[in-house]
Amino acid sequence: MRYLITCWLMCFCAISLRAQNGSYFLTHHSPAEESFDNVCFDMSQDNHGIMYYAMKAGVLEFDGREWDLIPGAGAIYALSRSQSGEIYWAGAKGFGKIGYDKKGYKEIQYLSDSSVTDVFQTLAVGPQVYFLTENKIFHYTEDSRKAEAIITGNGQGIFTGMFELFGEVYVQTERNTSFKVENNKLVYVNLNFSGDVIFHSRIDDTYIVGTSDNRVYRCENDLVMKPVSIHDQPYADANVVVSGTWVARDLLALATLRGGVMLVNPETGARDQIIDYSTGLPDNEVFSLIADAFQNIWVAHEYGFTQISPGLPFRSYSYYDGLEGNMLCAYSYRNTVYVGTSLGLFKLDKDEVYDEIVTYLDVEIKPRSAANVTGQRQPPADTKQPGVQEETPSKKKGFLNFLRRNRAKEKSETIESTGELPAGISEEQAAEDPNVHREKRIDKVLRSSQHVFKKVEGIAAKITHLVETDGKLIAAGLEGVFEIRNLAAESILHSPTRYIYASPKKNNIIASTYMGEVWSLESKEEGWQQLNLINSLGDQIDYIFEGDENEWWLCGLDRIYRLLLNETGIQRLQTIELTNPNFEKTVGVYFDSQIFFVNADGFFHFGRDKNTLTSVDSLPKPSQYFAFDGHILYRDQHRWNILGATEERSNLQLLNLFQNLRFIATDQNPQNLWMIRGSNELLKFEGEKITLIPNKFPIFLKSIQNNSVKIADLSHIEIDQNSALTFEVVQPDFINPKSIEFRYMLDGMQEWSDWSSANNKINFPYLPPGQYNLRVQARNIFGKISDLRLLPFDVVPPVWKRPWFYALEFILFASLVVLSFRLSTRYRIISRFLSLITIILLIEFIQTVIGSSIVNDDTPVVEFLIQFVVAILILPVEGFLRNLMLRSLDSSSKFYHFISPGETPKLAENGPSRKRKVKEPL
């Protein structure tokens, strides 16, 4: 019965819903198949902004650009982040944290021994980390190296869950009792709620606690659990709430098992949105859910991960039923959305959806008298028979009478008597009161007022343009020009139309057709007046805009046409040549009494003094461009820019999230834009509602690789000269990672590189020896620049080019010289051989020293020429050393005779013999 009452309340709320504002912006992420096992048990985010996912195969890591799997020995069930930013895990094979191995790669590190298994929850409270199994609670402090079991066993039964309130840890048991962990003991507490706690979340000094009976409670410093009255409680009960989190003070996200994600206001309990398959979520079954530091909601499902961004001022209108064909244009007219597609025109309209609710009511059976059987007349209904007790209606029946009366006017209901018993009622219970009969009631209850696209009748071809003039909505396409009245279209011009422009000054429309005609359409009291301005222009007019008084500009393929109009037609027609070699679409704009045009070949300015077009070299050639409301919005190789803005429109920097837009036009509010992406997605940009969330995660160094090997010690970076060095930097962005651009510079060697999204990986295939400082900057979509800390590193030459190696060479040469002197008197051949070897090595040593001082990274031919020049330069040195060594060998024998006058030097074997005269002493 309570279910029926709540449904009635839902009906009342649904009738009073405001106009549909579109769905929140969704971003889908899916890792590679080899690193994704389709089940995500939990999610977490570290202090750098990196996302981690607990999977069956380990922990999956995502920085917005790349996915990395940190493999584990078993399934990982839970993740938590400590105060210092460490990520802790609990799984089938124990528990631990994510650390680094000796090579600098992330790995699963264990804090438990092999006897601990099936750890299904972890909870970090400041520097304290807790791990939970069915019968044990483990405690770990970050300044310690070992976790210990603080509680083993429990007389109340096995543990079922663990949560935290204001720094205190609580656990629950299978008997639905709660305990506080205090001084390594369990202290019973009564928190006054039913069911097991399945999630908890904190924002400021307020917690929300979700229980297994699909209820949500608020808790503040007084520890009083206050139920959150959710208007869509029947939806939560029917689809089973499995997780939840705070998103903002006025927004709460609840994940369900069968119904996607419920977004509600915790203050009022009103529904904000439901994100499910009908609004872009790939699957209604949600595994887990968290809110990140940017107030985005991460949803894990079977097909990957979806990011819901309530904080972005983009609303999607692509997922409503009824829309057919490729979207080409959109316009908001009188709080209603119209969309032109390749198959016609569609309007977003309300569509009431009803649910059939089955209930069972107790109906008292009136006793039949004998007269009823024999057909005798009965007394009047208002006559009270003596001895018969007056009927007392059921309390439930009477309580719902007022609901039934109101519902009879607006709902069709069917009542059928059956012999069925409701669930939970046995035949014995029904036999206790034979005067009560169970009736099955089927009520059609208004579940919600959904919005669907309905096709506008009278148009069966492509609609490319939607404009508004004099309070009337005008559509144009292959069937001509139409005035739109709700869901009906009235033809104005039957010729296939290429472009239309609505003049805010004249309240008329200028239209160009596929036949080369130009028409003026003006609404009169008697109807639409048509004036053929040009019968056959012989050109393709893709854009029209208004200049000075009675001046109109028509953009053709390679010509610009300037029309001066009067009441009867064209006063003057001027043709201006335009550079457009690829025949791209040309658009123009009039602002500050000046005329500008743009196409893929660049920007052009019209000089009225010479009646010519001049290229604007100060502006780059755009890759995309759109003109609206006196502005030209264009994109260069880096970002979106605006030309002709008369007011500050810095909020348009959010468009840098998108690189491929097919359509942009303003709404009735100039701050709002309608956009169509290349993926056939219709978005509304609500510029007046923009709330910028600061980037909480600056740029950081992710890794350094030396010849594809990670450097583990980043405090002192030293590499060899011939090694390739790669720096990888990250600034997490999960909406569009390519919108973040990087640049770098090496101190003393080069200037800043160009901004590029690919510069997050900085590769140096070769660097000469020396000391370097690497500077890296990141720029987000708003142009804010973040600096990475200075990265000093050393490039050292090879071993044979280092000073200590040269010193060893010098010592070796000196030793050879001394040895050759010692052997010269007795072993002349060996001595001469050693001398020659010493000369050769010494010359090579000199050549190596000179060559190493000449830094080059040229081709082998150039290197050979340099070595040849060095050899020529040291050739005189070689001759001098050779003569010196040979003379030294000859003089060494005389020197030996001088120091030993009584001895005859021993000559080398087989060597020439000499007789020497030895003077006798006086």
Tab-separated table of C-alpha atoms in Angstrom, residues 32-37 53-62 66-72 106-108:
chain	number	residue	atom	x	y	z
A	32	ALA	CA	42.152	-2.715	-24.550
A	33	GLU	CA	40.644	-6.180	-24.398
A	34	GLU	CA	43.830	-7.775	-23.085
A	35	SER	CA	43.755	-5.576	-19.963
A	36	PHE	CA	40.016	-5.546	-19.305
A	37	ASP	CA	38.116	-8.413	-17.723
A	53	TYR	CA	40.267	0.196	-10.973
A	54	ALA	CA	40.064	-3.033	-8.960
A	55	MET	CA	39.702	-5.874	-11.463
A	56	LYS	CA	39.873	-9.651	-11.495
A	57	ALA	CA	43.280	-9.568	-13.206
A	58	GLY	CA	44.811	-6.905	-10.942
A	59	VAL	CA	44.663	-3.114	-10.768
A	60	LEU	CA	44.004	-1.142	-13.940
A	61	GLU	CA	45.606	2.311	-14.171
A	62	PHE	CA	44.408	5.189	-16.395
A	66	GLU	CA	47.100	5.352	-21.597
A	67	TRP	CA	45.904	2.235	-19.804
A	68	ASP	CA	48.323	0.127	-17.772
A	69	LEU	CA	47.509	-3.133	-16.019
A	70	ILE	CA	49.312	-3.817	-12.752
A	71	PRO	CA	48.943	-7.598	-12.598
A	72	GLY	CA	48.133	-9.385	-9.355
A	106	LYS	CA	54.415	-0.227	-10.579
A	107	GLU	CA	53.644	-3.520	-8.884
A	108	ILE	CA	51.285	-5.141	-6.391
